[in-house]
PDB file of C-alpha atoms in Angstrom:
ATOM      1  CA  MET A   1      97.972 116.482 141.997  1.00 54.00           C
ATOM      2  CA  ASN A   2      95.021 118.806 141.881  1.00 61.00           C
ATOM      3  CA  THR A   3      95.207 119.184 138.113  1.00 66.00           C
ATOM      4  CA  ASN A   4      95.541 115.423 137.736  1.00 86.00           C
ATOM      5  CA  ILE A   5      92.273 114.844 139.561  1.00 87.00           C
ATOM      6  CA  LYS A   6      90.570 117.468 137.447  1.00 86.00           C
ATOM      7  CA  LYS A   7      91.867 115.870 134.289  1.00 87.00           C
ATOM      8  CA  LEU A   8      90.951 112.375 135.468  1.00 89.00           C
ATOM      9  CA  THR A   9      87.367 113.339 136.226  1.00 91.00           C
ATOM     10  CA  THR A  10      87.012 115.314 132.988  1.00 90.00           C
ATOM     11  CA  LEU A  11      88.329 112.450 130.872  1.00 91.00           C
ATOM     12  CA  SER A  12      86.098 110.001 132.760  1.00 93.00           C
ATOM     13  CA  MET A  13      83.168 112.248 131.988  1.00 93.00           C
ATOM     14  CA  PHE A  14      84.095 112.328 128.299  1.00 93.00           C
ATOM     15  CA  THR A  15      84.340 108.525 128.316  1.00 94.00           C
ATOM     16  CA  ALA A  16      80.887 108.295 129.873  1.00 95.00           C
ATOM     17  CA  VAL A  17      79.505 110.717 127.290  1.00 94.00           C
ATOM     18  CA  ALA A  18      81.076 108.729 124.423  1.00 93.00           C
ATOM     19  CA  LEU A  19      79.744 105.466 125.829  1.00 93.00           C
ATOM     20  CA  THR A  20      76.239 106.880 126.269  1.00 92.00           C
ATOM     21  CA  ILE A  21      76.216 108.226 122.714  1.00 92.00           C
ATOM     22  CA  PHE A  22      77.528 104.907 121.380  1.00 89.00           C
ATOM     23  CA  VAL A  23      74.945 102.772 123.201  1.00 86.00           C
ATOM     24  CA  ILE A  24      72.008 105.079 122.408  1.00 88.00           C
ATOM     25  CA  GLU A  25      73.060 105.231 118.758  1.00 86.00           C
ATOM     26  CA  SER A  26      72.969 101.443 118.535  1.00 81.00           C
ATOM     27  CA  TYR A  27      69.236 101.603 119.331  1.00 81.00           C
ATOM     28  CA  PHE A  28      68.557 103.967 116.428  1.00 81.00           C
ATOM     29  CA  PRO A  29      66.927 102.311 113.431  1.00 77.00           C
ATOM     30  CA  PRO A  30      69.474 102.056 110.598  1.00 75.00           C
ATOM     31  CA  LEU A  31      69.095 104.539 107.744  1.00 75.00           C
ATOM     32  CA  VAL A  32      70.399 102.009 105.238  1.00 76.00           C
ATOM     33  CA  PRO A  33      70.052  98.282 105.915  1.00 74.00           C
ATOM     34  CA  ILE A  34      73.789  97.667 105.648  1.00 75.00           C
ATOM     35  CA  SER A  35      75.992  96.935 108.625  1.00 72.00           C
ATOM     36  CA  GLY A  36      78.445  99.730 109.251  1.00 73.00           C
ATOM     37  CA  VAL A  37      76.318 102.588 107.961  1.00 82.00           C
ATOM     38  CA  LYS A  38      75.781 104.653 111.072  1.00 82.00           C
ATOM     39  CA  MET A  39      76.327 108.161 112.283  1.00 86.00           C
ATOM     40  CA  GLY A  40      79.433 107.504 114.369  1.00 86.00           C
ATOM     41  CA  LEU A  41      78.520 110.249 116.809  1.00 90.00           C
ATOM     42  CA  ALA A  42      80.821 108.798 119.466  1.00 90.00           C
ATOM     43  CA  ASN A  43      83.713 109.942 117.266  1.00 91.00           C
ATOM     44  CA  VAL A  44      82.765 113.533 118.174  1.00 93.00           C
ATOM     45  CA  VAL A  45      84.100 112.825 121.666  1.00 94.00           C
ATOM     46  CA  THR A  46      87.320 111.212 120.360  1.00 92.00           C
ATOM     47  CA  LEU A  47      87.976 114.281 118.208  1.00 93.00           C
ATOM     48  CA  LEU A  48      86.986 116.671 120.965  1.00 93.00           C
ATOM     49  CA  VAL A  49      89.421 115.163 123.474  1.00 93.00           C
ATOM     50  CA  PHE A  50      92.058 115.193 120.741  1.00 92.00           C
ATOM     51  CA  ILE A  51      91.567 118.924 120.176  1.00 92.00           C
ATOM     52  CA  LEU A  52      91.144 119.936 123.833  1.00 91.00           C
ATOM     53  CA  TYR A  53      93.749 117.647 125.383  1.00 90.00           C
ATOM     54  CA  ASN A  54      96.152 115.454 123.452  1.00 89.00           C
ATOM     55  CA  LYS A  55      96.690 112.339 121.373  1.00 91.00           C
ATOM     56  CA  LYS A  56      97.275 110.033 124.331  1.00 92.00           C
ATOM     57  CA  ASP A  57      94.167 111.093 126.260  1.00 92.00           C
ATOM     58  CA  SER A  58      92.029 110.799 123.148  1.00 93.00           C
ATOM     59  CA  PHE A  59      93.286 107.265 122.516  1.00 95.00           C
ATOM     60  CA  THR A  60      92.610 106.305 126.146  1.00 93.00           C
ATOM     61  CA  VAL A  61      89.026 107.590 125.952  1.00 94.00           C
ATOM     62  CA  LEU A  62      88.523 105.771 122.634  1.00 94.00           C
ATOM     63  CA  MET A  63      89.832 102.444 123.937  1.00 95.00           C
ATOM     64  CA  LEU A  64      87.840 102.691 127.178  1.00 94.00           C
ATOM     65  CA  ARG A  65      84.698 103.432 125.207  1.00 93.00           C
ATOM     66  CA  ILE A  66      85.183 100.475 122.858  1.00 93.00           C
ATOM     67  CA  VAL A  67      85.994  97.998 125.640  1.00 94.00           C
ATOM     68  CA  LEU A  68      83.146  99.185 127.886  1.00 93.00           C
ATOM     69  CA  ALA A  69      80.688  99.216 124.962  1.00 90.00           C
ATOM     70  CA  GLY A  70      81.762  95.660 124.154  1.00 89.00           C
ATOM     71  CA  ILE A  71      81.045  94.585 127.726  1.00 90.00           C
ATOM     72  CA  ILE A  72      77.726  96.440 127.947  1.00 86.00           C
ATOM     73  CA  THR A  73      76.314  95.294 124.616  1.00 80.00           C
ATOM     74  CA  GLY A  74      77.842  91.820 125.041  1.00 78.00           C
ATOM     75  CA  GLN A  75      78.689  91.628 121.363  1.00 77.00           C
ATOM     76  CA  ALA A  76      82.044  89.935 120.902  1.00 78.00           C
ATOM     77  CA  VAL A  77      81.909  90.261 117.115  1.00 80.00           C
ATOM     78  CA  GLY A  78      80.880  93.910 117.304  1.00 82.00           C
ATOM     79  CA  PHE A  79      83.834  94.577 119.586  1.00 89.00           C
ATOM     80  CA  PHE A  80      86.360  93.571 116.918  1.00 89.00           C
ATOM     81  CA  TYR A  81      84.655  95.725 114.302  1.00 89.00           C
ATOM     82  CA  SER A  82      84.688  98.714 116.642  1.00 89.00           C
ATOM     83  CA  LEU A  83      88.315  98.099 117.591  1.00 93.00           C
ATOM     84  CA  ALA A  84      89.575  97.841 114.004  1.00 93.00           C
ATOM     85  CA  GLY A  85      87.525 100.822 112.874  1.00 93.00           C
ATOM     86  CA  GLY A  86      88.448 102.870 115.929  1.00 94.00           C
ATOM     87  CA  ILE A  87      92.194 102.280 115.626  1.00 95.00           C
ATOM     88  CA  ALA A  88      92.284 102.861 111.846  1.00 95.00           C
ATOM     89  CA  CYS A  89      90.303 106.082 112.287  1.00 95.00           C
ATOM     90  CA  PHE A  90      92.462 107.259 115.177  1.00 95.00           C
ATOM     91  CA  LEU A  91      95.790 106.669 113.402  1.00 95.00           C
ATOM     92  CA  VAL A  92      94.676 108.567 110.317  1.00 95.00           C
ATOM     93  CA  MET A  93      93.267 111.433 112.356  1.00 94.00           C
ATOM     94  CA  ALA A  94      96.394 111.658 114.525  1.00 94.00           C
ATOM     95  CA  PHE A  95      98.610 111.757 111.445  1.00 94.00           C
ATOM     96  CA  PHE A  96      96.643 114.494 109.700  1.00 93.00           C
ATOM     97  CA  TYR A  97      96.132 116.463 112.893  1.00 92.00           C
ATOM     98  CA  LYS A  98      99.906 116.740 113.078  1.00 91.00           C
ATOM     99  CA  VAL A  99     100.261 117.543 109.364  1.00 90.00           C
ATOM    100  CA  PHE A 100      97.589 120.251 109.508  1.00 89.00           C
ATOM    101  CA  LYS A 101      98.789 121.548 112.904  1.00 87.00           C
ATOM    102  CA  GLY A 102      95.294 121.377 114.340  1.00 84.00           C
ATOM    103  CA  LYS A 103      93.550 123.054 111.413  1.00 87.00           C
ATOM    104  CA  TYR A 104      90.961 121.599 109.004  1.00 91.00           C
ATOM    105  CA  ILE A 105      89.188 119.507 111.656  1.00 92.00           C
ATOM    106  CA  VAL A 106      86.333 118.673 109.271  1.00 93.00           C
ATOM    107  CA  LEU A 107      88.741 117.259 106.660  1.00 93.00           C
ATOM    108  CA  ILE A 108      90.507 115.234 109.369  1.00 94.00           C
ATOM    109  CA  SER A 109      87.175 113.873 110.574  1.00 94.00           C
ATOM    110  CA  MET A 110      86.112 112.891 107.034  1.00 95.00           C
ATOM    111  CA  LEU A 111      89.408 111.065 106.479  1.00 95.00           C
ATOM    112  CA  GLY A 112      89.007 109.350 109.844  1.00 94.00           C
ATOM    113  CA  ALA A 113      85.474 108.249 109.016  1.00 95.00           C
ATOM    114  CA  ILE A 114      86.354 106.668 105.678  1.00 94.00           C
ATOM    115  CA  PHE A 115      89.334 104.866 107.218  1.00 95.00           C
ATOM    116  CA  HIS A 116      87.103 103.698 110.069  1.00 95.00           C
ATOM    117  CA  ASN A 117      84.844 102.071 107.493  1.00 93.00           C
ATOM    118  CA  LEU A 118      87.820 100.656 105.560  1.00 94.00           C
ATOM    119  CA  GLY A 119      89.046  99.062 108.794  1.00 94.00           C
ATOM    120  CA  GLN A 120      85.645  97.521 109.380  1.00 91.00           C
ATOM    121  CA  ILE A 121      85.456  96.138 105.843  1.00 91.00           C
ATOM    122  CA  ALA A 122      88.909  94.605 106.344  1.00 92.00           C
ATOM    123  CA  VAL A 123      87.745  92.869 109.530  1.00 91.00           C
ATOM    124  CA  ALA A 124      84.530  91.754 107.843  1.00 89.00           C
ATOM    125  CA  PHE A 125      86.639  90.187 105.098  1.00 90.00           C
ATOM    126  CA  LEU A 126      88.900  88.455 107.639  1.00 89.00           C
ATOM    127  CA  ILE A 127      85.991  87.103 109.700  1.00 86.00           C
ATOM    128  CA  LEU A 128      83.536  86.206 106.942  1.00 84.00           C
ATOM    129  CA  LYS A 129      86.208  85.313 104.355  1.00 83.00           C
ATOM    130  CA  SER A 130      83.840  86.499 101.657  1.00 82.00           C
ATOM    131  CA  ALA A 131      85.057  88.997  99.096  1.00 83.00           C
ATOM    132  CA  GLY A 132      81.387  89.894  98.642  1.00 82.00           C
ATOM    133  CA  VAL A 133      81.746  92.343 101.524  1.00 86.00           C
ATOM    134  CA  PHE A 134      83.735  94.634  99.218  1.00 88.00           C
ATOM    135  CA  PHE A 135      80.517  95.372  97.350  1.00 86.00           C
ATOM    136  CA  TYR A 136      79.484  97.345 100.435  1.00 88.00           C
ATOM    137  CA  LEU A 137      82.531  99.580 100.004  1.00 90.00           C
ATOM    138  CA  PRO A 138      80.966 102.373  97.876  1.00 90.00           C
ATOM    139  CA  VAL A 139      78.049 102.749 100.288  1.00 90.00           C
ATOM    140  CA  LEU A 140      80.371 102.822 103.281  1.00 91.00           C
ATOM    141  CA  MET A 141      82.704 105.367 101.659  1.00 93.00           C
ATOM    142  CA  ILE A 142      79.867 107.766 100.919  1.00 93.00           C
ATOM    143  CA  SER A 143      78.328 107.305 104.361  1.00 92.00           C
ATOM    144  CA  GLY A 144      81.785 107.903 105.878  1.00 94.00           C
ATOM    145  CA  LEU A 145      82.193 111.174 103.990  1.00 95.00           C
ATOM    146  CA  VAL A 146      78.767 112.401 105.075  1.00 94.00           C
ATOM    147  CA  THR A 147      79.001 111.351 108.722  1.00 94.00           C
ATOM    148  CA  GLY A 148      82.645 112.460 108.933  1.00 95.00           C
ATOM    149  CA  PHE A 149      81.668 115.913 107.736  1.00 95.00           C
ATOM    150  CA  PHE A 150      78.897 116.054 110.304  1.00 94.00           C
ATOM    151  CA  THR A 151      80.876 114.765 113.299  1.00 95.00           C
ATOM    152  CA  GLY A 152      83.858 116.950 112.364  1.00 95.00           C
ATOM    153  CA  SER A 153      81.702 120.070 112.245  1.00 95.00           C
ATOM    154  CA  VAL A 154      80.102 119.238 115.589  1.00 95.00           C
ATOM    155  CA  ALA A 155      83.492 118.537 117.218  1.00 94.00           C
ATOM    156  CA  TYR A 156      84.953 121.769 115.840  1.00 94.00           C
ATOM    157  CA  GLY A 157      82.038 123.872 117.058  1.00 93.00           C
ATOM    158  CA  LEU A 158      81.984 122.209 120.456  1.00 93.00           C
ATOM    159  CA  SER A 159      85.748 122.497 120.932  1.00 92.00           C
ATOM    160  CA  LYS A 160      85.586 126.273 120.472  1.00 91.00           C
ATOM    161  CA  ARG A 161      82.867 126.630 123.092  1.00 92.00           C
ATOM    162  CA  LEU A 162      84.402 124.167 125.557  1.00 90.00           C
ATOM    163  CA  LYS A 163      87.785 125.911 125.313  1.00 88.00           C
ATOM    164  CA  LYS A 164      86.110 129.092 126.497  1.00 88.00           C
ATOM    165  CA  LEU A 165      84.682 127.171 129.458  1.00 86.00           C
ATOM    166  CA  GLY A 166      88.159 126.023 130.433  1.00 80.00           C
ATOM    167  CA  PHE A 167      88.162 122.460 129.118  1.00 79.00           C
ATOM    168  CA  THR A 168      91.810 122.285 128.162  1.00 77.00           C
ATOM    169  CA  GLY A 169      94.695 120.241 129.415  1.00 67.00           C
TER     170      GLY A 169
ATOM    171  CA  MET B   1     100.864 127.853 103.567  1.00 67.00           C
ATOM    172  CA  LYS B   2     102.141 124.297 103.379  1.00 82.00           C
ATOM    173  CA  GLU B   3      99.103 122.970 105.247  1.00 83.00           C
ATOM    174  CA  LYS B   4      96.830 124.730 102.788  1.00 87.00           C
ATOM    175  CA  LYS B   5      98.359 122.828  99.884  1.00 88.00           C
ATOM    176  CA  ILE B   6      98.064 119.481 101.680  1.00 88.00           C
ATOM    177  CA  ALA B   7      94.488 120.330 102.623  1.00 88.00           C
ATOM    178  CA  ALA B   8      93.718 121.002  98.957  1.00 90.00           C
ATOM    179  CA  VAL B   9      95.210 117.613  98.004  1.00 90.00           C
ATOM    180  CA  VAL B  10      93.188 115.890 100.752  1.00 90.00           C
ATOM    181  CA  GLY B  11      90.083 117.716  99.569  1.00 92.00           C
ATOM    182  CA  ILE B  12      90.635 116.501  96.028  1.00 93.00           C
ATOM    183  CA  PHE B  13      91.282 112.973  97.338  1.00 93.00           C
ATOM    184  CA  LEU B  14      87.985 113.000  99.259  1.00 93.00           C
ATOM    185  CA  GLY B  15      86.222 114.325  96.179  1.00 94.00           C
ATOM    186  CA  LEU B  16      87.682 111.506  94.111  1.00 94.00           C
ATOM    187  CA  VAL B  17      86.617 108.937  96.724  1.00 93.00           C
ATOM    188  CA  PHE B  18      83.107 110.348  96.461  1.00 94.00           C
ATOM    189  CA  ILE B  19      83.020 110.287  92.659  1.00 94.00           C
ATOM    190  CA  ILE B  20      84.519 106.785  92.395  1.00 93.00           C
ATOM    191  CA  SER B  21      82.150 105.464  95.092  1.00 92.00           C
ATOM    192  CA  MET B  22      79.183 107.021  93.310  1.00 91.00           C
ATOM    193  CA  PHE B  23      80.294 105.429  90.049  1.00 91.00           C
ATOM    194  CA  PHE B  24      80.522 101.957  91.593  1.00 88.00           C
ATOM    195  CA  LEU B  25      77.335 102.482  93.571  1.00 85.00           C
ATOM    196  CA  ILE B  26      75.418 103.192  90.385  1.00 86.00           C
ATOM    197  CA  LYS B  27      77.193 100.321  88.651  1.00 81.00           C
ATOM    198  CA  ILE B  28      76.478  97.812  91.430  1.00 78.00           C
ATOM    199  CA  TYR B  29      72.915  98.876  92.138  1.00 74.00           C
ATOM    200  CA  GLY B  30      72.127  99.836  88.557  1.00 70.00           C
ATOM    201  CA  THR B  31      69.871  97.382  86.800  1.00 56.00           C
ATOM    202  CA  SER B  32      72.262  96.869  83.895  1.00 47.00           C
ATOM    203  CA  SER B  33      74.824  94.933  85.922  1.00 48.00           C
ATOM    204  CA  MET B  34      72.253  92.975  87.876  1.00 52.00           C
ATOM    205  CA  LYS B  35      71.392  89.521  86.716  1.00 57.00           C
ATOM    206  CA  GLU B  36      68.731  87.197  87.987  1.00 61.00           C
ATOM    207  CA  GLY B  37      70.407  84.807  90.345  1.00 60.00           C
ATOM    208  CA  SER B  38      69.504  81.182  90.045  1.00 80.00           C
ATOM    209  CA  TYR B  39      71.144  79.779  93.131  1.00 83.00           C
ATOM    210  CA  ALA B  40      72.487  80.988  96.435  1.00 86.00           C
ATOM    211  CA  LYS B  41      75.379  79.834  98.535  1.00 87.00           C
ATOM    212  CA  ILE B  42      75.391  80.198 102.282  1.00 89.00           C
ATOM    213  CA  TYR B  43      78.608  80.598 104.197  1.00 89.00           C
ATOM    214  CA  GLN B  44      79.070  80.551 107.951  1.00 86.00           C
ATOM    215  CA  LYS B  45      82.346  81.870 109.375  1.00 82.00           C
ATOM    216  CA  GLY B  46      83.802  81.671 105.876  1.00 80.00           C
ATOM    217  CA  ARG B  47      82.856  78.008 105.473  1.00 83.00           C
ATOM    218  CA  PHE B  48      80.445  76.795 102.850  1.00 87.00           C
ATOM    219  CA  VAL B  49      77.281  75.464 104.465  1.00 86.00           C
ATOM    220  CA  LYS B  50      74.603  75.107 101.832  1.00 85.00           C
ATOM    221  CA  LYS B  51      73.785  75.653  98.203  1.00 86.00           C
ATOM    222  CA  ILE B  52      70.173  76.290  97.365  1.00 86.00           C
ATOM    223  CA  SER B  53      68.265  76.750  94.145  1.00 83.00           C
ATOM    224  CA  MET B  54      66.339  79.987  93.941  1.00 81.00           C
ATOM    225  CA  GLU B  55      63.444  78.207  92.252  1.00 81.00           C
ATOM    226  CA  GLU B  56      62.675  76.280  95.417  1.00 80.00           C
ATOM    227  CA  GLU B  57      60.182  77.412  98.019  1.00 85.00           C
ATOM    228  CA  THR B  58      61.615  76.544 101.382  1.00 85.00           C
ATOM    229  CA  THR B  59      62.413  77.822 104.836  1.00 87.00           C
ATOM    230  CA  PHE B  60      65.267  76.515 106.924  1.00 86.00           C
ATOM    231  CA  ILE B  61      67.347  77.491 109.919  1.00 87.00           C
ATOM    232  CA  ILE B  62      71.121  77.895 109.931  1.00 86.00           C
ATOM    233  CA  GLU B  63      72.275  77.275 113.456  1.00 85.00           C
ATOM    234  CA  GLY B  64      75.400  78.656 115.049  1.00 82.00           C
ATOM    235  CA  LYS B  65      77.050  78.280 118.403  1.00 80.00           C
ATOM    236  CA  HIS B  66      75.575  79.669 121.626  1.00 80.00           C
ATOM    237  CA  GLY B  67      71.996  79.593 120.339  1.00 82.00           C
ATOM    238  CA  LYS B  68      72.705  81.810 117.339  1.00 85.00           C
ATOM    239  CA  TYR B  69      70.456  81.175 114.369  1.00 87.00           C
ATOM    240  CA  ASN B  70      69.177  82.654 111.115  1.00 87.00           C
ATOM    241  CA  LYS B  71      65.902  81.547 109.558  1.00 89.00           C
ATOM    242  CA  VAL B  72      66.368  81.727 105.787  1.00 89.00           C
ATOM    243  CA  GLN B  73      63.481  81.706 103.342  1.00 87.00           C
ATOM    244  CA  VAL B  74      63.498  81.171  99.595  1.00 88.00           C
ATOM    245  CA  LYS B  75      60.363  82.486  97.982  1.00 83.00           C
ATOM    246  CA  ASP B  76      59.377  83.621  94.470  1.00 81.00           C
ATOM    247  CA  GLY B  77      62.965  83.417  93.214  1.00 80.00           C
ATOM    248  CA  ALA B  78      64.335  85.531  96.038  1.00 84.00           C
ATOM    249  CA  ILE B  79      66.207  84.744  99.216  1.00 88.00           C
ATOM    250  CA  GLY B  80      66.053  86.530 102.532  1.00 88.00           C
ATOM    251  CA  ILE B  81      66.307  86.162 106.275  1.00 89.00           C
ATOM    252  CA  VAL B  82      62.964  86.193 108.071  1.00 88.00           C
ATOM    253  CA  GLU B  83      64.072  85.581 111.638  1.00 86.00           C
ATOM    254  CA  ALA B  84      67.410  85.766 113.430  1.00 86.00           C
ATOM    255  CA  SER B  85      69.017  85.788 116.840  1.00 85.00           C
ATOM    256  CA  CYS B  86      71.149  88.856 116.107  1.00 81.00           C
ATOM    257  CA  PRO B  87      70.195  92.006 118.020  1.00 77.00           C
ATOM    258  CA  ASP B  88      70.057  94.476 115.141  1.00 75.00           C
ATOM    259  CA  PHE B  89      68.347  92.194 112.568  1.00 80.00           C
ATOM    260  CA  LEU B  90      70.093  94.096 109.770  1.00 81.00           C
ATOM    261  CA  CYS B  91      70.275  90.844 107.780  1.00 82.00           C
ATOM    262  CA  GLY B  92      66.478  90.663 107.729  1.00 83.00           C
ATOM    263  CA  LYS B  93      66.135  94.366 106.962  1.00 82.00           C
ATOM    264  CA  MET B  94      68.153  93.830 103.788  1.00 82.00           C
ATOM    265  CA  GLY B  95      65.001  92.177 102.502  1.00 82.00           C
ATOM    266  CA  PHE B  96      64.632  89.504  99.853  1.00 84.00           C
ATOM    267  CA  LEU B  97      67.265  89.554  97.124  1.00 81.00           C
ATOM    268  CA  SER B  98      66.924  87.841  93.767  1.00 79.00           C
ATOM    269  CA  LYS B  99      70.075  89.220  92.159  1.00 76.00           C
ATOM    270  CA  GLY B 100      73.772  89.556  92.903  1.00 72.00           C
ATOM    271  CA  PRO B 101      76.377  90.706  93.431  1.00 78.00           C
ATOM    272  CA  ILE B 102      75.668  92.299  96.804  1.00 82.00           C
ATOM    273  CA  PRO B 103      75.486  89.567  99.430  1.00 85.00           C
ATOM    274  CA  ILE B 104      73.208  89.334 102.444  1.00 87.00           C
ATOM    275  CA  THR B 105      75.368  89.400 105.555  1.00 87.00           C
ATOM    276  CA  CYS B 106      74.697  88.897 109.220  1.00 87.00           C
ATOM    277  CA  LEU B 107      77.791  90.128 111.027  1.00 84.00           C
ATOM    278  CA  PRO B 108      76.912  88.993 114.565  1.00 82.00           C
ATOM    279  CA  ASN B 109      76.196  85.449 113.336  1.00 84.00           C
ATOM    280  CA  GLU B 110      79.004  85.544 110.737  1.00 85.00           C
ATOM    281  CA  LEU B 111      76.671  84.458 107.962  1.00 88.00           C
ATOM    282  CA  VAL B 112      76.924  85.361 104.281  1.00 89.00           C
ATOM    283  CA  ILE B 113      74.462  84.550 101.503  1.00 89.00           C
ATOM    284  CA  GLU B 114      75.851  85.023  98.008  1.00 86.00           C
ATOM    285  CA  ILE B 115      73.643  84.879  94.946  1.00 84.00           C
ATOM    286  CA  TYR B 116      75.001  83.369  91.750  1.00 80.00           C
ATOM    287  CA  ASN B 117      73.787  83.128  88.212  1.00 73.00           C
ATOM    288  CA  GLU B 118      73.881  79.645  86.744  1.00 65.00           C
ATOM    289  CA  GLY B 119      75.447  79.121  83.352  1.00 54.00           C
ATOM    290  CA  GLU B 120      77.793  81.999  83.858  1.00 51.00           C
ATOM    291  CA  GLY B 121      79.595  80.082  86.525  1.00 47.00           C
ATOM    292  CA  ALA B 122      80.376  81.962  89.653  1.00 46.00           C
ATOM    293  CA  GLN B 123      79.044  85.465  89.319  1.00 45.00           C
ATOM    294  CA  ASN B 124      81.554  86.562  91.866  1.00 47.00           C
ATOM    295  CA  THR B 125      84.537  85.234  89.984  1.00 43.00           C
ATOM    296  CA  TYR B 126      87.012  86.396  92.617  1.00 44.00           C
ATOM    297  CA  ASN B 127      85.627  83.845  95.043  1.00 44.00           C
ATOM    298  CA  ASN B 128      87.818  80.925  94.098  1.00 43.00           C
ATOM    299  CA  SER B 129      89.067  80.388  97.619  1.00 44.00           C
ATOM    300  CA  ASN B 130      85.545  79.705  98.792  1.00 45.00           C
ATOM    301  CA  GLU B 131      84.932  77.304  95.938  1.00 44.00           C
ATOM    302  CA  ASN B 132      87.904  75.267  97.046  1.00 42.00           C
ATOM    303  CA  LYS B 133      86.711  75.228 100.609  1.00 43.00           C
ATOM    304  CA  GLU B 134      83.442  73.748  99.441  1.00 44.00           C
ATOM    305  CA  ALA B 135      85.195  70.628  98.206  1.00 41.00           C
ATOM    306  CA  GLY B 136      86.767  69.940 101.554  1.00 40.00           C
ATOM    307  CA  VAL B 137      83.668  70.635 103.568  1.00 41.00           C
ATOM    308  CA  ASN B 138      82.736  67.009 104.156  1.00 41.00           C
ATOM    309  CA  GLU B 139      86.069  66.153 105.688  1.00 39.00           C
ATOM    310  CA  GLN B 140      85.928  69.079 108.046  1.00 41.00           C
ATOM    311  CA  GLU B 141      82.449  68.416 109.447  1.00 43.00           C
ATOM    312  CA  GLU B 142      82.691  71.680 111.288  1.00 48.00           C
ATOM    313  CA  ILE B 143      79.341  73.081 110.200  1.00 54.00           C
ATOM    314  CA  ASP B 144      77.326  74.075 113.216  1.00 60.00           C
ATOM    315  CA  GLY B 145      74.091  72.790 111.762  1.00 61.00           C
ATOM    316  CA  VAL B 146      71.346  73.130 109.218  1.00 65.00           C
ATOM    317  CA  VAL B 147      67.811  72.407 110.456  1.00 61.00           C
ATOM    318  CA  TYR B 148      64.737  72.089 108.290  1.00 58.00           C
TER     319      TYR B 148
END
């Protein structure tokens, strides 16, 4: 029981952190004026919970963050983009985390980021029904590789330090 | 050892994604593939709303549901969004475009502006489904509104 409460509060805290990062990031001016090009810093938390705890907890934190962010920002359209991107990214990361047995976090993060953007392009195509959105693909792939490298490195570094502080489940 | 090999393959895959993306990026944004567009087509939620000549000088508003709107301006042979209800205003930050094939999109308002080059037919030749939709647009009458 005691450990459950500890885990519950820790995961709630991680959800709050992810949500805060996500909302603050949405106020940042875009580097490139194309929808979907953003840092994806909230993915650091998804990866971190994945490394420190497990697949299930990470997915819970991810879903809570997306749903709560959808409610807070009030963007119904944005919610579907986040959901598609988030799930695509998570599935790919979960698969390669298993394949690599927890190693190569940066590679996993980069793969996750590009599949996040692929998921978003797919939704954009379904909603807008314009094949023109595929012209954004090269920009989104490159931005995914760069941001995935960055978020992966941050998550890896943080996970090492947080493990020492006892953040494991 | 096995993971190392897979990691190398993944690394090569990511490298290829980068190289291919760079190639297309240069190709799409490079001046050689860009042609002056002579008309633009505006789509809302995948439905054709309006075709406009790029030689015109006009400003109009495309209205959506729940007070959503985009103020579109055609000026000096270029088209752009000058005012919009969306929170991020990324559509407006894309600036004024005079050439295809990259469209102007407003995701929150589900608006797409595609620029075509006359004479060559549809510059985005893949877009046949949208062309067909255009024909049936009068029957549907589902356009949320165009205001001048």
